CSV table of C-alpha atoms in Angstrom, one decimal:
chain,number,residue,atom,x,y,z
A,1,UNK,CA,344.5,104.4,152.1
A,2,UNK,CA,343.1,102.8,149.0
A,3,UNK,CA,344.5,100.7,146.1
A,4,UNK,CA,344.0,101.5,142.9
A,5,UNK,CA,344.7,99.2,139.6
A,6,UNK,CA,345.5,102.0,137.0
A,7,UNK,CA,344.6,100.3,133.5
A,8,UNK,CA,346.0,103.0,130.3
A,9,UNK,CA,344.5,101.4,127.5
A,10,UNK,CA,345.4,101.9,123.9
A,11,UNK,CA,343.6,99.7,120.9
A,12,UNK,CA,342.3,97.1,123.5
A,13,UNK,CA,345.8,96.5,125.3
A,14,UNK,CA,347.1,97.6,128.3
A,15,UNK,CA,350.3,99.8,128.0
A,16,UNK,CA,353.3,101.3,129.8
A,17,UNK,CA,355.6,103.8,129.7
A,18,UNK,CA,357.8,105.7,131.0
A,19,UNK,CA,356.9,109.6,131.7
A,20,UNK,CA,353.7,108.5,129.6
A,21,UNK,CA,355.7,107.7,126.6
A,22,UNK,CA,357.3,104.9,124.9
A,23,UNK,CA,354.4,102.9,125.7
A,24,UNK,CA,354.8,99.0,125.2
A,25,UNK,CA,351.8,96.6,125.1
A,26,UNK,CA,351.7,94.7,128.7
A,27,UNK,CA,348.1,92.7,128.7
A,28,UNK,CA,344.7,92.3,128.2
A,29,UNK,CA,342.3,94.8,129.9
A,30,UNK,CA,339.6,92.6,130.9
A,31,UNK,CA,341.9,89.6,132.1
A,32,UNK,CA,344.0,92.5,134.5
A,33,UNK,CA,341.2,93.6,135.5
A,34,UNK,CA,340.0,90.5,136.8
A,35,UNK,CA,343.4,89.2,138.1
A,36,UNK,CA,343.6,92.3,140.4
A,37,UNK,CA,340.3,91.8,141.8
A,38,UNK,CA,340.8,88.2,143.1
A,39,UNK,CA,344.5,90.0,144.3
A,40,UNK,CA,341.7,92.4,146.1
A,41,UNK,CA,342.1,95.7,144.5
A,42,UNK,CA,339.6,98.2,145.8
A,43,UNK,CA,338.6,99.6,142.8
A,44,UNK,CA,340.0,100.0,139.0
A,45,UNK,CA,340.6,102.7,136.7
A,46,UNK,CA,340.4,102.2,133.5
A,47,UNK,CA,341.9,105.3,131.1
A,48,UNK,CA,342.1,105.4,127.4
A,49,UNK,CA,345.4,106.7,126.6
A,50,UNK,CA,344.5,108.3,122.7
A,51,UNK,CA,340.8,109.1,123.5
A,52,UNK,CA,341.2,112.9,124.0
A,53,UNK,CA,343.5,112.8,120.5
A,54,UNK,CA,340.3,111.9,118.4
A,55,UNK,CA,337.6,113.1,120.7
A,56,UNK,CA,336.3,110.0,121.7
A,57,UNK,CA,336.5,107.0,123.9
A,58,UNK,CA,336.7,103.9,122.9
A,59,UNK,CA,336.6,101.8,126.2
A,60,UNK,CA,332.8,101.7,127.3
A,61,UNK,CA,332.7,98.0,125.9
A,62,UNK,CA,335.7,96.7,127.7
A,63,UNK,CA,334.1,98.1,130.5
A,64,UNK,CA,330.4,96.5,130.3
A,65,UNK,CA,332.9,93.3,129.7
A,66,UNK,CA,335.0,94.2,132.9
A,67,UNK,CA,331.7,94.3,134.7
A,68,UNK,CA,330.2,90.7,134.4
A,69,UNK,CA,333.5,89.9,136.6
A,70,UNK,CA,334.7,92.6,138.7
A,71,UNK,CA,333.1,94.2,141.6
A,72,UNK,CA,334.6,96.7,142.5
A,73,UNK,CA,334.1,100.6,141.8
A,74,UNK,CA,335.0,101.4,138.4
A,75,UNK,CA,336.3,104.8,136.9
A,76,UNK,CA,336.7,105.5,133.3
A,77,UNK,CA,338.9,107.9,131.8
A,78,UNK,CA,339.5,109.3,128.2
A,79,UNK,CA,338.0,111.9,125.8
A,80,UNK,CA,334.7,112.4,128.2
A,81,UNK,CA,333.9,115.9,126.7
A,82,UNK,CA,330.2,116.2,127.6
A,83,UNK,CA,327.2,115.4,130.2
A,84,UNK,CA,326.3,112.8,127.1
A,85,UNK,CA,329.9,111.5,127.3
A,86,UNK,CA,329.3,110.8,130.9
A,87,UNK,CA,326.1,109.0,130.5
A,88,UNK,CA,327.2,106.7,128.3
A,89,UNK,CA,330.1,106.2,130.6
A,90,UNK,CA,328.0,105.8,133.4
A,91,UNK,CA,325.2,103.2,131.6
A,92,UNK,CA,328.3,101.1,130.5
A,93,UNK,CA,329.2,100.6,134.1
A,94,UNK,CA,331.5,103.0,135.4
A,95,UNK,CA,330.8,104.3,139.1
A,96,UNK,CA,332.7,107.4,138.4
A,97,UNK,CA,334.4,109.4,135.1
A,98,UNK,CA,338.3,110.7,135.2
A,99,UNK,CA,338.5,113.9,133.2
A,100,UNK,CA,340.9,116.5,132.5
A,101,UNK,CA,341.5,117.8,128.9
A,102,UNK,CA,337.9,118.8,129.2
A,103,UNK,CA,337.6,120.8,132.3
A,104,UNK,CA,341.2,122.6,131.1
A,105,UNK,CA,338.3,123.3,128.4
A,106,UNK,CA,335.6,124.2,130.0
A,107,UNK,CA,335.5,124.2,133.8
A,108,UNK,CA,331.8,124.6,134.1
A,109,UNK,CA,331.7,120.8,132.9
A,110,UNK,CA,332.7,120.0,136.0
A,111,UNK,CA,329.7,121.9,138.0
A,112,UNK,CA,327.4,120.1,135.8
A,113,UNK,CA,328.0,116.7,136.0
A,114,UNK,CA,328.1,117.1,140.2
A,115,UNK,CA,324.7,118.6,140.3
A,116,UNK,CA,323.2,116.4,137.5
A,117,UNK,CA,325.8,113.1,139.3
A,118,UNK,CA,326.9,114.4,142.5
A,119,UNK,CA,330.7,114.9,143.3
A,120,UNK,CA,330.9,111.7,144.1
A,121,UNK,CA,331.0,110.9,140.2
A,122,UNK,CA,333.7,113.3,139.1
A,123,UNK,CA,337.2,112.8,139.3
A,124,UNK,CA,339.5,115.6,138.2
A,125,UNK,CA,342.3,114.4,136.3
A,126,UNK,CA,345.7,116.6,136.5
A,127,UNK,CA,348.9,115.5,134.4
A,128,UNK,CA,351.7,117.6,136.7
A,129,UNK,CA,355.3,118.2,135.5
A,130,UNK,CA,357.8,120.1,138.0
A,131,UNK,CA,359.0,123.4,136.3
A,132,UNK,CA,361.8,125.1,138.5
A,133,UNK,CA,359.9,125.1,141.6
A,134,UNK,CA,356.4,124.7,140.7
A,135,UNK,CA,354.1,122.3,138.2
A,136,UNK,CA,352.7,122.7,134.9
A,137,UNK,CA,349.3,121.4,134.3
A,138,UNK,CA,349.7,119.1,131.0
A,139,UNK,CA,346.6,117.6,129.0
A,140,UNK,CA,346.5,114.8,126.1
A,141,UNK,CA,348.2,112.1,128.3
A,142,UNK,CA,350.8,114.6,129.0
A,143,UNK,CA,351.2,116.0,125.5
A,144,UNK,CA,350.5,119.8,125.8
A,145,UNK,CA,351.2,122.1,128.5
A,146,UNK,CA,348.7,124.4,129.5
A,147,UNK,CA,348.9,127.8,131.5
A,148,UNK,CA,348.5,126.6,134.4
A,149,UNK,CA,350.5,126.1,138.1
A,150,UNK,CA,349.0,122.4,139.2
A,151,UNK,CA,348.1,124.1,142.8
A,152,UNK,CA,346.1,126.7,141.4
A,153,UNK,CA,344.2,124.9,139.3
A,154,UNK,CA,343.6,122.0,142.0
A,155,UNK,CA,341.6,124.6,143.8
A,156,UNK,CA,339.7,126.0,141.1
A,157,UNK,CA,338.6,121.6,140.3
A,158,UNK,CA,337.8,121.4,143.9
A,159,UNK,CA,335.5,124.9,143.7
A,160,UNK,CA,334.0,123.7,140.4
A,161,UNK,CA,332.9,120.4,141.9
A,162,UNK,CA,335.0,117.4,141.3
A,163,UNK,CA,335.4,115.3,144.4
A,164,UNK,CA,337.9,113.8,143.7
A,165,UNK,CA,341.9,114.2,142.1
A,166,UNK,CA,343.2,112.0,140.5
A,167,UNK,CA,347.2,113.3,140.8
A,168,UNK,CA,349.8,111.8,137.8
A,169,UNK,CA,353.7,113.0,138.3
A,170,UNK,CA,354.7,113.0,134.7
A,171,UNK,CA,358.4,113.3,136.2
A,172,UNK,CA,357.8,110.0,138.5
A,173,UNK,CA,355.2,108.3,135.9
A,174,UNK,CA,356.9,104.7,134.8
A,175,UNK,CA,360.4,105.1,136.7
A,176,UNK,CA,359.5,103.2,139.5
A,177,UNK,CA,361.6,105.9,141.7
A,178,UNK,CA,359.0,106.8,144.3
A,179,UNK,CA,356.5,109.4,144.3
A,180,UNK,CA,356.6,113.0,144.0
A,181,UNK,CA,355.9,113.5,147.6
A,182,UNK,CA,356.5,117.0,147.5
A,183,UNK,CA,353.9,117.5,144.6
A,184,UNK,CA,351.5,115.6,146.9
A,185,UNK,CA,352.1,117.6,149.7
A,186,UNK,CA,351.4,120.7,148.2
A,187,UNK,CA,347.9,119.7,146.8
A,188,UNK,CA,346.7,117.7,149.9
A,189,UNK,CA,347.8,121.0,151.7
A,190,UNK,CA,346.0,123.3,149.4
A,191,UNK,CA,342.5,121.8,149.1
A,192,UNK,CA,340.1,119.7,151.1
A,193,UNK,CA,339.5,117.0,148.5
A,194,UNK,CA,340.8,113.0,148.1
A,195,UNK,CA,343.8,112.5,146.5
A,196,UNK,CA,344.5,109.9,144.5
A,197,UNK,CA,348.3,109.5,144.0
A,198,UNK,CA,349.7,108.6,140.8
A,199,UNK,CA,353.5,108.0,139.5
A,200,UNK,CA,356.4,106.6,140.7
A,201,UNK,CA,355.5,103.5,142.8
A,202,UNK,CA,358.2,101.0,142.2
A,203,UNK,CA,358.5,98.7,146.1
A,204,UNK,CA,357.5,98.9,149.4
A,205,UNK,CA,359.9,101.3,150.7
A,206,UNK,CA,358.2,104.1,148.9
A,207,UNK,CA,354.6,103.5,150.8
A,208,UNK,CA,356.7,104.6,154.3
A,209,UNK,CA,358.3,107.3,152.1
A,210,UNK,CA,355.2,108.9,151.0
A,211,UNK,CA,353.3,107.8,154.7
A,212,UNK,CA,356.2,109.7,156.2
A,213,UNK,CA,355.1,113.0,155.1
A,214,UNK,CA,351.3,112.9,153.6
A,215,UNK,CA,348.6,109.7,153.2
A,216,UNK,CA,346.3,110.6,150.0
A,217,UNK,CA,343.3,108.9,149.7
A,218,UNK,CA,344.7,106.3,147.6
A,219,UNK,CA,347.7,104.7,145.3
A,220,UNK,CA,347.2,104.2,142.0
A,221,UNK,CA,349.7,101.6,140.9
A,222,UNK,CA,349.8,100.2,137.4
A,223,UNK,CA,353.4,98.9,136.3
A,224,UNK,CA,354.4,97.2,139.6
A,225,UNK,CA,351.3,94.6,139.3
A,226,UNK,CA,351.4,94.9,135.2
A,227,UNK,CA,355.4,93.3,135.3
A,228,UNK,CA,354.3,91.1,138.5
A,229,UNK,CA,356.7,92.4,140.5
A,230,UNK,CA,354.4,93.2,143.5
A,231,UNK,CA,351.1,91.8,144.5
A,232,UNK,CA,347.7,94.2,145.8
A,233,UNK,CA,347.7,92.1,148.7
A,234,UNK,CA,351.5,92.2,150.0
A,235,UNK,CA,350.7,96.2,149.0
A,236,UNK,CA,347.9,96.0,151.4
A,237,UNK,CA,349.9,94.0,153.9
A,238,UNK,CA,352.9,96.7,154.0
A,239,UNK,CA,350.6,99.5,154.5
A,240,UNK,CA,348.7,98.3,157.2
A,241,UNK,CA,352.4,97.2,158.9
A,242,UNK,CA,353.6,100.7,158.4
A,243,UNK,CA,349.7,102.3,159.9
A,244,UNK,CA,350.3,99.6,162.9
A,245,UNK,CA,354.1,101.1,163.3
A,246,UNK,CA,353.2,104.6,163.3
A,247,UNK,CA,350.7,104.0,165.8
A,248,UNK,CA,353.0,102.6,168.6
């Protein structure tokens, strides 16, 4: 199971909130970035947090920057809304692009960036908030609700191409109360596909928690390491403690 840096950017500073609101400044992009990478993260995404409000992202220079140091698989994030979108992401550096508001949009984006990138490339974004006993797929950083149930529209990402999920719990986002295990289940159960894990990580206890009952693909932590309270290596050391346990 990979770890992920999750860097929301917002007028060239890192931010944090809680539920994806009441965001507070918490660092410099480019200096994170580089701190995790000596910590040994295993790759880094970066996501403008107002890019899909004003159709446009504003992060492929932080990212060319991010580069010079970091060598590690980078995903960018952020009002991508076309193949031209992704090219530019791509030329500034980015192994991969994070979209959602735009395949909400227009699904077929996602089939052509995987045959003109491969899968590989293409990581579907969904923004899931619990409603009675199912999820609402939310776009905008969680702004707007759209029409539809997070499982469904899990499969139809998967079917379209994307080959990858990138899963935020809006409810878990920021509280550092654990992951929405359930939510994770549910998807990992519905679809072939990684699953990267978003929300909610807050200590150690939630890795064998969530390890208990499903293993995405990957964490993607961002507040823990933003408000040092945890290290990517400790993280690292605790999984592979709880892997060794299980395997007794």
């Amino acid at each position: 199971m990979r770890i992920i840096g999750r860097l929301d950017v917002k007028n060239n500073h890192v931010i944090k909130g809680i539920h994806l609101e009441g965001l507070r400044k918490v660092g410099d992009p480019q200096e994170l970035a580089v701190e995790y990478y000596k910590q040994g993260i295993e790759e880094i995404v970066f996501m403008d947090a107002v890019a899909s409000l004003y159709n446009r992202n504003n992060l492929f220079h932080i990212i060319q920057k991010a580069c010079e140091k970091v060598f590690v698989p980078i995903a960018l994030g952020g009002g991508l809304r076309s193949l031209d979108d992704v090219s530019k992401a791509l030329n500034a550096g980015a192994d991969k692009v994070v979209i959602n508001t735009a395949l909400v949009n227009r699904i077929d984006l996602a089939k052509e960036i995987a045959q003109k990138y491969g899968s590989q490339c293409l990581v579907g974004s969904i923004e899931a908030k619990r409603e009675n006993d199912s999820w609402r797929v939310y776009v905008d950083n969680g702004r707007e609700p759209t029409k539809h149930n997070v499982v469904d529209w899990a499969i139809k990402l998967k079917e379209a191409g994307v080959g990858e999920i990138l899963l935020t719990s809006i409810d878990q986002e920021g509280t550092s109360k654990g992951f929405d295990i359930e939510l994770i289940k549910q998807i990992n159960e519905s679809i072939r596909c990684p699953i990267i894990a978003s929300g909610g990580y807050g200590n150690k206890k939630h890795l064998a928690d969530l390890l208990k009952i499903v293993e995405p693909s990957a964490i993607a932590i961002a507040g823990s390491l933003h408000y040092k309270k945890d290290t990517v290596s400790s993280i690292k050391q605790e999984i592979n403690s709880l892997f060794i346990q299980e395997k007794k």
